[in-house]
Amino acid sequence: MPGSPLVAVTRRLPKLCEERLTRSYAVRWGNDAITYTPDTLAAHAAGAVGLIVSPADTLDAKAIAKLPASIKALPTFSVGTDHIDLHSAKARGIMVTNTPGVLTDATADIAMLLMLGAMRRGGEGERLVRSGAWTGWRPTQLIGSQLGGKTLGIIGVGRIGLAVATRAKAFGMNIIYHNRRPSPEAQTMGATYYASVDAMLPSCHVLSLHCPMSPETKNLLDARRLSLLPAGAFVINTARGGHVVDDALIAALQSGHIAAAGLDVYTGEPHLDPRYRDLENVMLLPHLGSATLETRIAMGMMVLDNLDSMLNGRAPANPVF
Ligand code: DGY
């Protein structure tokens, strides 16, 4: 609303959220096609009291330092906050909020899509049909691996990890997991806890990553850990690209030690190691974890609830520090 406080948004939002935002604020809309630099982000935020950002925006120490002094609230349209230097934001007195909980089911569904895609060779099958090279049903064509009866190892049993465990159990999978501490919900489900990742890996037919990004989980899946997985295992990553050492995973996919992988996230998104594109045995998605209309509207409404609270002197429901 003209005359109201100015809020800058880096990316377009679902229609319902944009409509709500414009009812309370003057809005400077962002551009989905660009990568913001610290300077262009600062220019975009000039004069605004709130800046709505997304995981595609880098708010490192330099970008935070350049934000105008008017910025009080920095809600991110994501549960992950690894794109924001929280320490710098806190030091500048800028409040940060995120969107936990509402994207659990959507992200767990994408993990299952990738698990099915990798194990049942969905990407290869789709490409075969599209190419026109399919010659018909054959008893030995594109033979995959059944989910039922296989053991799924989950690293990080928070909301999303648990939702994946629930779905995988319905497919007849046996669930084992590593977490900082045992999860009562996972235990109730009959999942087996491993205090160490290394001890769990040799028992995983499938490994799915669901831990937050942190210095401890960066490069978690390196060549040594991949070698601890049994030959022919599958790797699924819907968490953050930085958990995986690309050189190591690509070598394991090339050698066949890892039968196939399903990836939704990459180091340096939207760029990814180009060697992935040449591998038939990896299913690649463009960070679709939370991409359902229901989830994106719920995320957007949470962003706006937090923004309203922060700009009106109330404690936001989802502060990250
Ligand atoms: C998040 O919210 O952190 C996701 O990666 C975006 O879907």
mmCIF file of C-alpha atoms and ligand atoms in Angstrom:
data_model
loop_
_atom_site.group_PDB
_atom_site.id
_atom_site.type_symbol
_atom_site.label_atom_id
_atom_site.label_comp_id
_atom_site.label_asym_id
_atom_site.label_seq_id
_atom_site.Cartn_x
_atom_site.Cartn_y
_atom_site.Cartn_z
ATOM 1 C CA MET A 1 0.000 0.000 0.000
ATOM 2 C CA PRO A 2 1.545 3.371 -1.004
ATOM 3 C CA GLY A 3 2.517 5.489 2.018
ATOM 4 C CA SER A 4 3.061 2.342 4.093
ATOM 5 C CA PRO A 5 6.479 1.077 5.218
ATOM 6 C CA LEU A 6 8.566 -0.251 2.330
ATOM 7 C CA VAL A 7 9.372 -3.968 2.106
ATOM 8 C CA ALA A 8 11.771 -5.295 -0.545
ATOM 9 C CA VAL A 9 11.380 -8.850 -1.855
ATOM 10 C CA THR A 10 14.149 -10.573 -3.781
ATOM 11 C CA ARG A 11 11.921 -13.070 -5.638
ATOM 12 C CA ARG A 12 8.308 -13.270 -6.794
ATOM 13 C CA LEU A 13 5.976 -14.949 -4.289
ATOM 14 C CA PRO A 14 2.805 -17.021 -4.737
ATOM 15 C CA LYS A 15 -0.070 -14.727 -5.784
ATOM 16 C CA LEU A 16 -1.975 -14.960 -2.487
ATOM 17 C CA CYS A 17 1.142 -13.917 -0.571
ATOM 18 C CA GLU A 18 1.886 -11.007 -2.912
ATOM 19 C CA GLU A 19 -1.711 -9.818 -2.531
ATOM 20 C CA ARG A 20 -1.457 -9.945 1.245
ATOM 21 C CA LEU A 21 1.921 -8.177 1.234
ATOM 22 C CA THR A 22 0.616 -5.290 -0.883
ATOM 23 C CA ARG A 23 -2.351 -4.779 1.469
ATOM 24 C CA SER A 24 -0.008 -3.747 4.326
ATOM 25 C CA TYR A 25 3.183 -2.462 2.724
ATOM 26 C CA ALA A 26 4.671 -0.562 -0.158
ATOM 27 C CA VAL A 27 6.561 -3.303 -2.004
ATOM 28 C CA ARG A 28 9.676 -3.290 -4.174
ATOM 29 C CA TRP A 29 9.481 -6.499 -6.160
ATOM 30 C CA GLY A 30 12.546 -8.501 -7.045
ATOM 31 C CA ASN A 31 13.700 -10.146 -10.219
ATOM 32 C CA ASP A 32 13.666 -13.952 -10.465
ATOM 33 C CA ALA A 33 16.188 -13.866 -13.322
ATOM 34 C CA ILE A 34 19.125 -12.257 -11.524
ATOM 35 C CA THR A 35 21.783 -13.219 -9.001
ATOM 36 C CA TYR A 36 22.078 -10.420 -6.450
ATOM 37 C CA THR A 37 25.534 -9.168 -5.487
ATOM 38 C CA PRO A 38 26.051 -7.343 -2.166
ATOM 39 C CA ASP A 39 25.763 -4.053 -4.085
ATOM 40 C CA THR A 40 22.650 -4.881 -6.095
ATOM 41 C CA LEU A 41 20.984 -6.344 -2.998
ATOM 42 C CA ALA A 42 21.770 -3.193 -1.007
ATOM 43 C CA ALA A 43 20.355 -1.041 -3.820
ATOM 44 C CA HIS A 44 17.235 -3.206 -3.950
ATOM 45 C CA ALA A 45 16.762 -2.847 -0.181
ATOM 46 C CA ALA A 46 17.387 0.941 -0.056
ATOM 47 C CA GLY A 47 14.859 2.621 2.215
ATOM 48 C CA ALA A 48 13.096 -0.641 3.121
ATOM 49 C CA VAL A 49 12.386 -1.787 6.681
ATOM 50 C CA GLY A 50 12.050 -5.430 5.737
ATOM 51 C CA LEU A 51 13.827 -7.591 3.167
ATOM 52 C CA ILE A 52 12.272 -10.933 2.218
ATOM 53 C CA VAL A 53 14.976 -13.292 0.902
ATOM 54 C CA SER A 54 15.199 -16.860 -0.384
ATOM 55 C CA PRO A 55 17.788 -19.671 -0.406
ATOM 56 C CA ALA A 56 18.880 -18.421 -3.842
ATOM 57 C CA ASP A 57 20.200 -15.184 -2.297
ATOM 58 C CA THR A 58 23.595 -14.994 -0.631
ATOM 59 C CA LEU A 59 23.586 -12.920 2.544
ATOM 60 C CA ASP A 60 27.159 -13.423 3.644
ATOM 61 C CA ALA A 61 29.005 -11.037 5.960
ATOM 62 C CA LYS A 62 29.748 -8.655 3.079
ATOM 63 C CA ALA A 63 26.136 -8.509 1.892
ATOM 64 C CA ILE A 64 24.813 -8.021 5.434
ATOM 65 C CA ALA A 65 27.353 -5.233 6.031
ATOM 66 C CA LYS A 66 26.095 -3.391 2.923
ATOM 67 C CA LEU A 67 22.382 -3.564 3.778
ATOM 68 C CA PRO A 68 20.898 -0.146 4.498
ATOM 69 C CA ALA A 69 20.491 0.866 8.138
ATOM 70 C CA SER A 70 16.706 0.988 7.616
ATOM 71 C CA ILE A 71 16.474 -2.838 7.420
ATOM 72 C CA LYS A 72 15.112 -4.278 10.673
ATOM 73 C CA ALA A 73 13.629 -7.581 9.532
ATOM 74 C CA LEU A 74 15.061 -10.315 7.316
ATOM 75 C CA PRO A 75 12.554 -13.156 6.920
ATOM 76 C CA THR A 76 13.769 -15.955 4.674
ATOM 77 C CA PHE A 77 11.362 -17.914 2.501
ATOM 78 C CA SER A 78 12.977 -21.188 3.588
ATOM 79 C CA VAL A 79 13.590 -23.418 6.552
ATOM 80 C CA GLY A 80 17.326 -23.475 5.782
ATOM 81 C CA THR A 81 19.336 -20.445 6.864
ATOM 82 C CA ASP A 82 22.781 -21.432 5.574
ATOM 83 C CA HIS A 83 22.619 -18.653 2.929
ATOM 84 C CA ILE A 84 22.604 -16.046 5.720
ATOM 85 C CA ASP A 85 25.498 -15.060 7.960
ATOM 86 C CA LEU A 86 23.413 -15.124 11.122
ATOM 87 C CA HIS A 87 26.238 -13.839 13.272
ATOM 88 C CA SER A 88 26.558 -10.679 11.134
ATOM 89 C CA ALA A 89 22.787 -10.129 11.042
ATOM 90 C CA LYS A 90 22.568 -10.447 14.817
ATOM 91 C CA ALA A 91 25.517 -8.100 15.300
ATOM 92 C CA ARG A 92 23.725 -5.489 13.165
ATOM 93 C CA GLY A 93 20.465 -5.934 15.112
ATOM 94 C CA ILE A 94 18.609 -7.371 12.099
ATOM 95 C CA MET A 95 16.059 -10.013 13.077
ATOM 96 C CA VAL A 96 15.968 -13.211 10.969
ATOM 97 C CA THR A 97 13.089 -15.702 10.756
ATOM 98 C CA ASN A 98 12.564 -18.927 8.761
ATOM 99 C CA THR A 99 9.709 -21.296 7.829
ATOM 100 C CA PRO A 100 10.023 -24.585 9.755
ATOM 101 C CA GLY A 101 7.426 -27.365 9.646
ATOM 102 C CA VAL A 102 5.323 -26.415 6.644
ATOM 103 C CA LEU A 103 7.577 -27.963 4.002
ATOM 104 C CA THR A 104 8.083 -31.311 5.701
ATOM 105 C CA ASP A 105 5.668 -33.399 3.620
ATOM 106 C CA ALA A 106 6.536 -31.780 0.295
ATOM 107 C CA THR A 107 10.256 -32.363 0.832
ATOM 108 C CA ALA A 108 9.755 -35.936 2.022
ATOM 109 C CA ASP A 109 7.694 -36.599 -1.112
ATOM 110 C CA ILE A 110 10.561 -35.360 -3.302
ATOM 111 C CA ALA A 111 13.005 -37.620 -1.442
ATOM 112 C CA MET A 112 10.728 -40.566 -2.281
ATOM 113 C CA LEU A 113 10.456 -39.406 -5.904
ATOM 114 C CA LEU A 114 14.262 -39.398 -6.139
ATOM 115 C CA MET A 115 14.535 -42.744 -4.330
ATOM 116 C CA LEU A 116 12.051 -44.306 -6.741
ATOM 117 C CA GLY A 117 13.666 -42.511 -9.675
ATOM 118 C CA ALA A 118 17.161 -43.710 -8.781
ATOM 119 C CA MET A 119 16.202 -47.260 -7.774
ATOM 120 C CA ARG A 120 13.672 -47.849 -10.579
ATOM 121 C CA ARG A 121 15.679 -45.905 -13.178
ATOM 122 C CA GLY A 122 12.899 -43.412 -13.798
ATOM 123 C CA GLY A 123 15.120 -40.737 -15.348
ATOM 124 C CA GLU A 124 16.696 -43.201 -17.772
ATOM 125 C CA GLY A 125 13.283 -44.582 -18.709
ATOM 126 C CA GLU A 126 11.880 -41.132 -19.357
ATOM 127 C CA ARG A 127 14.851 -40.185 -21.509
ATOM 128 C CA LEU A 128 14.541 -43.454 -23.469
ATOM 129 C CA VAL A 129 10.894 -42.820 -24.321
ATOM 130 C CA ARG A 130 11.515 -39.147 -25.196
ATOM 131 C CA SER A 131 14.478 -40.014 -27.435
ATOM 132 C CA GLY A 132 12.357 -42.241 -29.641
ATOM 133 C CA ALA A 133 14.904 -45.050 -29.165
ATOM 134 C CA TRP A 134 12.608 -47.334 -27.160
ATOM 135 C CA THR A 135 12.166 -50.585 -29.074
ATOM 136 C CA GLY A 136 9.523 -52.107 -26.793
ATOM 137 C CA TRP A 137 9.141 -54.142 -23.613
ATOM 138 C CA ARG A 138 12.063 -56.500 -22.923
ATOM 139 C CA PRO A 139 12.538 -58.865 -19.977
ATOM 140 C CA THR A 140 15.938 -57.379 -19.186
ATOM 141 C CA GLN A 141 15.374 -53.731 -19.984
ATOM 142 C CA LEU A 142 16.190 -51.019 -17.398
ATOM 143 C CA ILE A 143 16.128 -53.424 -14.498
ATOM 144 C CA GLY A 144 16.044 -51.554 -11.216
ATOM 145 C CA SER A 145 15.963 -52.388 -7.567
ATOM 146 C CA GLN A 146 12.862 -52.991 -5.425
ATOM 147 C CA LEU A 147 12.398 -50.697 -2.411
ATOM 148 C CA GLY A 148 10.574 -53.280 -0.278
ATOM 149 C CA GLY A 149 12.941 -55.291 1.912
ATOM 150 C CA LYS A 150 15.838 -52.843 1.504
ATOM 151 C CA THR A 151 17.408 -50.907 4.355
ATOM 152 C CA LEU A 152 17.198 -47.128 4.264
ATOM 153 C CA GLY A 153 19.763 -45.226 6.309
ATOM 154 C CA ILE A 154 18.731 -41.679 7.201
ATOM 155 C CA ILE A 155 21.189 -39.075 8.415
ATOM 156 C CA GLY A 156 19.280 -36.434 10.368
ATOM 157 C CA VAL A 157 15.950 -37.458 11.820
ATOM 158 C CA GLY A 158 14.233 -34.106 12.270
ATOM 159 C CA ARG A 159 10.788 -33.448 10.828
ATOM 160 C CA ILE A 160 11.738 -34.242 7.216
ATOM 161 C CA GLY A 161 13.851 -37.295 8.040
ATOM 162 C CA LEU A 162 10.962 -38.724 10.066
ATOM 163 C CA ALA A 163 8.470 -38.053 7.275
ATOM 164 C CA VAL A 164 10.778 -39.897 4.847
ATOM 165 C CA ALA A 165 11.050 -42.796 7.309
ATOM 166 C CA THR A 166 7.227 -43.004 7.519
ATOM 167 C CA ARG A 167 6.892 -43.083 3.745
ATOM 168 C CA ALA A 168 9.742 -45.573 3.248
ATOM 169 C CA LYS A 169 8.229 -47.879 5.852
ATOM 170 C CA ALA A 170 5.009 -47.908 3.846
ATOM 171 C CA PHE A 171 7.128 -49.153 0.911
ATOM 172 C CA GLY A 172 8.322 -52.045 3.107
ATOM 173 C CA MET A 173 11.771 -50.649 3.847
ATOM 174 C CA ASN A 174 13.708 -51.281 7.023
ATOM 175 C CA ILE A 175 14.770 -47.985 8.640
ATOM 176 C CA ILE A 176 18.058 -47.225 10.373
ATOM 177 C CA TYR A 177 19.233 -43.742 11.266
ATOM 178 C CA HIS A 178 21.924 -41.503 12.654
ATOM 179 C CA ASN A 179 21.096 -38.389 14.645
ATOM 180 C CA ARG A 180 22.845 -36.428 17.355
ATOM 181 C CA ARG A 181 20.621 -38.307 19.794
ATOM 182 C CA PRO A 182 18.005 -41.069 19.450
ATOM 183 C CA SER A 183 14.605 -39.851 18.257
ATOM 184 C CA PRO A 184 11.650 -41.155 20.341
ATOM 185 C CA GLU A 185 9.402 -40.991 17.229
ATOM 186 C CA ALA A 186 11.880 -43.011 15.150
ATOM 187 C CA GLN A 187 12.286 -45.539 17.948
ATOM 188 C CA THR A 188 8.465 -45.927 18.148
ATOM 189 C CA MET A 189 8.485 -46.604 14.421
ATOM 190 C CA GLY A 190 10.949 -49.461 14.995
ATOM 191 C CA ALA A 191 13.922 -47.672 13.416
ATOM 192 C CA THR A 192 17.388 -48.627 14.621
ATOM 193 C CA TYR A 193 19.649 -45.885 15.986
ATOM 194 C CA TYR A 194 23.365 -45.595 15.190
ATOM 195 C CA ALA A 195 25.393 -43.161 17.255
ATOM 196 C CA SER A 196 27.997 -43.020 14.467
ATOM 197 C CA VAL A 197 27.480 -42.407 10.737
ATOM 198 C CA ASP A 198 30.434 -44.651 9.909
ATOM 199 C CA ALA A 199 28.960 -47.565 11.831
ATOM 200 C CA MET A 200 25.619 -47.204 10.011
ATOM 201 C CA LEU A 201 26.862 -46.904 6.428
ATOM 202 C CA PRO A 202 27.799 -50.570 5.764
ATOM 203 C CA SER A 203 24.165 -51.549 6.473
ATOM 204 C CA CYS A 204 22.519 -49.047 4.085
ATOM 205 C CA HIS A 205 21.123 -50.147 0.734
ATOM 206 C CA VAL A 206 19.946 -46.563 0.393
ATOM 207 C CA LEU A 207 21.295 -43.492 2.157
ATOM 208 C CA SER A 208 19.183 -40.337 2.396
ATOM 209 C CA LEU A 209 20.516 -37.053 3.803
ATOM 210 C CA HIS A 210 18.259 -34.845 5.938
ATOM 211 C CA CYS A 211 20.626 -32.947 8.214
ATOM 212 C CA PRO A 212 20.923 -29.161 8.338
ATOM 213 C CA MET A 213 23.992 -27.504 6.824
ATOM 214 C CA SER A 214 26.648 -26.731 9.431
ATOM 215 C CA PRO A 215 30.442 -26.883 9.681
ATOM 216 C CA GLU A 216 30.036 -30.450 11.044
ATOM 217 C CA THR A 217 27.863 -31.661 8.152
ATOM 218 C CA LYS A 218 29.725 -29.899 5.309
ATOM 219 C CA ASN A 219 31.396 -32.553 3.101
ATOM 220 C CA LEU A 220 29.879 -35.264 5.287
ATOM 221 C CA LEU A 221 29.646 -37.690 2.382
ATOM 222 C CA ASP A 222 33.229 -37.900 1.172
ATOM 223 C CA ALA A 223 35.174 -40.659 -0.598
ATOM 224 C CA ARG A 224 35.951 -42.492 2.652
ATOM 225 C CA ARG A 225 32.312 -42.581 3.760
ATOM 226 C CA LEU A 226 31.078 -43.524 0.277
ATOM 227 C CA SER A 227 33.457 -46.478 0.367
ATOM 228 C CA LEU A 228 31.802 -47.639 3.600
ATOM 229 C CA LEU A 229 28.470 -48.028 1.778
ATOM 230 C CA PRO A 230 27.921 -51.492 0.288
ATOM 231 C CA ALA A 231 28.623 -51.863 -3.445
ATOM 232 C CA GLY A 232 25.470 -51.021 -5.395
ATOM 233 C CA ALA A 233 24.034 -48.644 -2.769
ATOM 234 C CA PHE A 234 21.904 -45.609 -3.645
ATOM 235 C CA VAL A 235 22.388 -42.025 -2.422
ATOM 236 C CA ILE A 236 19.596 -39.443 -2.112
ATOM 237 C CA ASN A 237 20.172 -35.796 -1.228
ATOM 238 C CA THR A 238 17.331 -33.328 -0.700
ATOM 239 C CA ALA A 239 19.101 -31.398 2.095
ATOM 240 C CA ARG A 240 22.016 -29.259 0.887
ATOM 241 C CA GLY A 241 24.572 -29.824 -1.875
ATOM 242 C CA GLY A 242 27.449 -29.028 0.453
ATOM 243 C CA HIS A 243 26.899 -32.263 2.385
ATOM 244 C CA VAL A 244 28.339 -34.189 -0.568
ATOM 245 C CA VAL A 245 31.854 -34.061 -2.019
ATOM 246 C CA ASP A 246 30.968 -34.003 -5.721
ATOM 247 C CA ASP A 247 34.315 -35.432 -6.913
ATOM 248 C CA ALA A 248 33.812 -38.434 -4.651
ATOM 249 C CA LEU A 249 30.163 -39.076 -5.555
ATOM 250 C CA ILE A 250 30.854 -38.693 -9.286
ATOM 251 C CA ALA A 251 33.757 -41.167 -9.070
ATOM 252 C CA ALA A 252 31.561 -43.634 -7.153
ATOM 253 C CA LEU A 253 28.752 -43.282 -9.723
ATOM 254 C CA GLN A 254 31.238 -43.731 -12.579
ATOM 255 C CA SER A 255 32.734 -46.869 -11.024
ATOM 256 C CA GLY A 256 29.306 -48.276 -10.148
ATOM 257 C CA HIS A 257 30.149 -48.548 -6.442
ATOM 258 C CA ILE A 258 27.119 -46.290 -6.024
ATOM 259 C CA ALA A 259 24.460 -47.759 -8.324
ATOM 260 C CA ALA A 260 22.553 -44.494 -8.674
ATOM 261 C CA ALA A 261 21.859 -41.210 -6.951
ATOM 262 C CA GLY A 262 18.953 -38.803 -6.742
ATOM 263 C CA LEU A 263 19.867 -35.153 -6.170
ATOM 264 C CA ASP A 264 17.689 -32.099 -5.606
ATOM 265 C CA VAL A 265 20.399 -29.788 -4.247
ATOM 266 C CA TYR A 266 23.900 -28.830 -5.377
ATOM 267 C CA THR A 267 26.963 -26.925 -4.313
ATOM 268 C CA GLY A 268 26.891 -23.571 -6.119
ATOM 269 C CA GLU A 269 23.262 -23.767 -7.272
ATOM 270 C CA PRO A 270 22.044 -23.171 -9.912
ATOM 271 C CA HIS A 271 25.405 -24.355 -11.241
ATOM 272 C CA LEU A 272 26.353 -27.955 -10.635
ATOM 273 C CA ASP A 273 29.314 -30.085 -11.484
ATOM 274 C CA PRO A 274 28.738 -30.638 -15.255
ATOM 275 C CA ARG A 275 29.883 -34.256 -14.983
ATOM 276 C CA TYR A 276 26.555 -35.089 -13.303
ATOM 277 C CA ARG A 277 24.761 -34.276 -16.555
ATOM 278 C CA ASP A 278 26.759 -36.954 -18.391
ATOM 279 C CA LEU A 279 25.858 -39.702 -15.942
ATOM 280 C CA GLU A 280 22.849 -41.872 -16.751
ATOM 281 C CA ASN A 281 22.670 -43.180 -13.199
ATOM 282 C CA VAL A 282 21.788 -39.934 -11.461
ATOM 283 C CA MET A 283 18.381 -38.321 -11.326
ATOM 284 C CA LEU A 284 18.677 -34.524 -11.134
ATOM 285 C CA LEU A 285 15.966 -32.145 -9.950
ATOM 286 C CA PRO A 286 16.171 -28.327 -9.647
ATOM 287 C CA HIS A 287 15.721 -27.901 -5.845
ATOM 288 C CA LEU A 288 12.031 -28.835 -5.939
ATOM 289 C CA GLY A 289 11.755 -30.044 -2.321
ATOM 290 C CA SER A 290 9.141 -27.557 -1.156
ATOM 291 C CA ALA A 291 7.660 -26.797 -4.566
ATOM 292 C CA THR A 292 3.962 -27.508 -4.133
ATOM 293 C CA LEU A 293 1.403 -24.712 -4.280
ATOM 294 C CA GLU A 294 0.083 -25.617 -0.835
ATOM 295 C CA THR A 295 3.551 -25.575 0.716
ATOM 296 C CA ARG A 296 4.772 -22.414 -0.995
ATOM 297 C CA ILE A 297 1.621 -20.547 0.108
ATOM 298 C CA ALA A 298 2.070 -21.841 3.673
ATOM 299 C CA MET A 299 5.740 -20.773 3.605
ATOM 300 C CA GLY A 300 4.801 -17.349 2.256
ATOM 301 C CA MET A 301 2.110 -16.803 4.886
ATOM 302 C CA MET A 302 4.600 -17.762 7.592
ATOM 303 C CA VAL A 303 7.100 -15.266 6.151
ATOM 304 C CA LEU A 304 4.423 -12.548 6.261
ATOM 305 C CA ASP A 305 3.285 -13.428 9.808
ATOM 306 C CA ASN A 306 6.893 -13.158 10.952
ATOM 307 C CA LEU A 307 7.405 -9.920 9.027
ATOM 308 C CA ASP A 308 4.287 -8.331 10.558
ATOM 309 C CA SER A 309 5.436 -9.323 14.050
ATOM 310 C CA MET A 310 8.974 -8.030 13.575
ATOM 311 C CA LEU A 311 7.821 -4.714 12.142
ATOM 312 C CA ASN A 312 5.133 -4.183 14.766
ATOM 313 C CA GLY A 313 7.162 -4.767 17.907
ATOM 314 C CA ARG A 314 5.963 -8.316 18.543
ATOM 315 C CA ALA A 315 8.132 -11.413 18.919
ATOM 316 C CA PRO A 316 8.053 -13.409 15.648
ATOM 317 C CA ALA A 317 6.916 -17.039 15.849
ATOM 318 C CA ASN A 318 9.981 -18.361 14.008
ATOM 319 C CA PRO A 319 13.118 -16.494 15.066
ATOM 320 C CA VAL A 320 16.375 -18.208 14.132
ATOM 321 C CA PHE A 321 18.369 -16.666 16.974
HETATM 322 C C1 DGY B 1 14.439 -24.640 2.425
HETATM 323 O O1 DGY B 1 13.347 -24.175 2.789
HETATM 324 O O2 DGY B 1 15.487 -24.496 3.054
HETATM 325 C C2 DGY B 1 14.432 -25.408 1.163
HETATM 326 O O3 DGY B 1 15.659 -25.801 0.741
HETATM 327 C C3 DGY B 1 13.669 -24.669 0.067
HETATM 328 O O4 DGY B 1 12.760 -25.588 -0.363
#
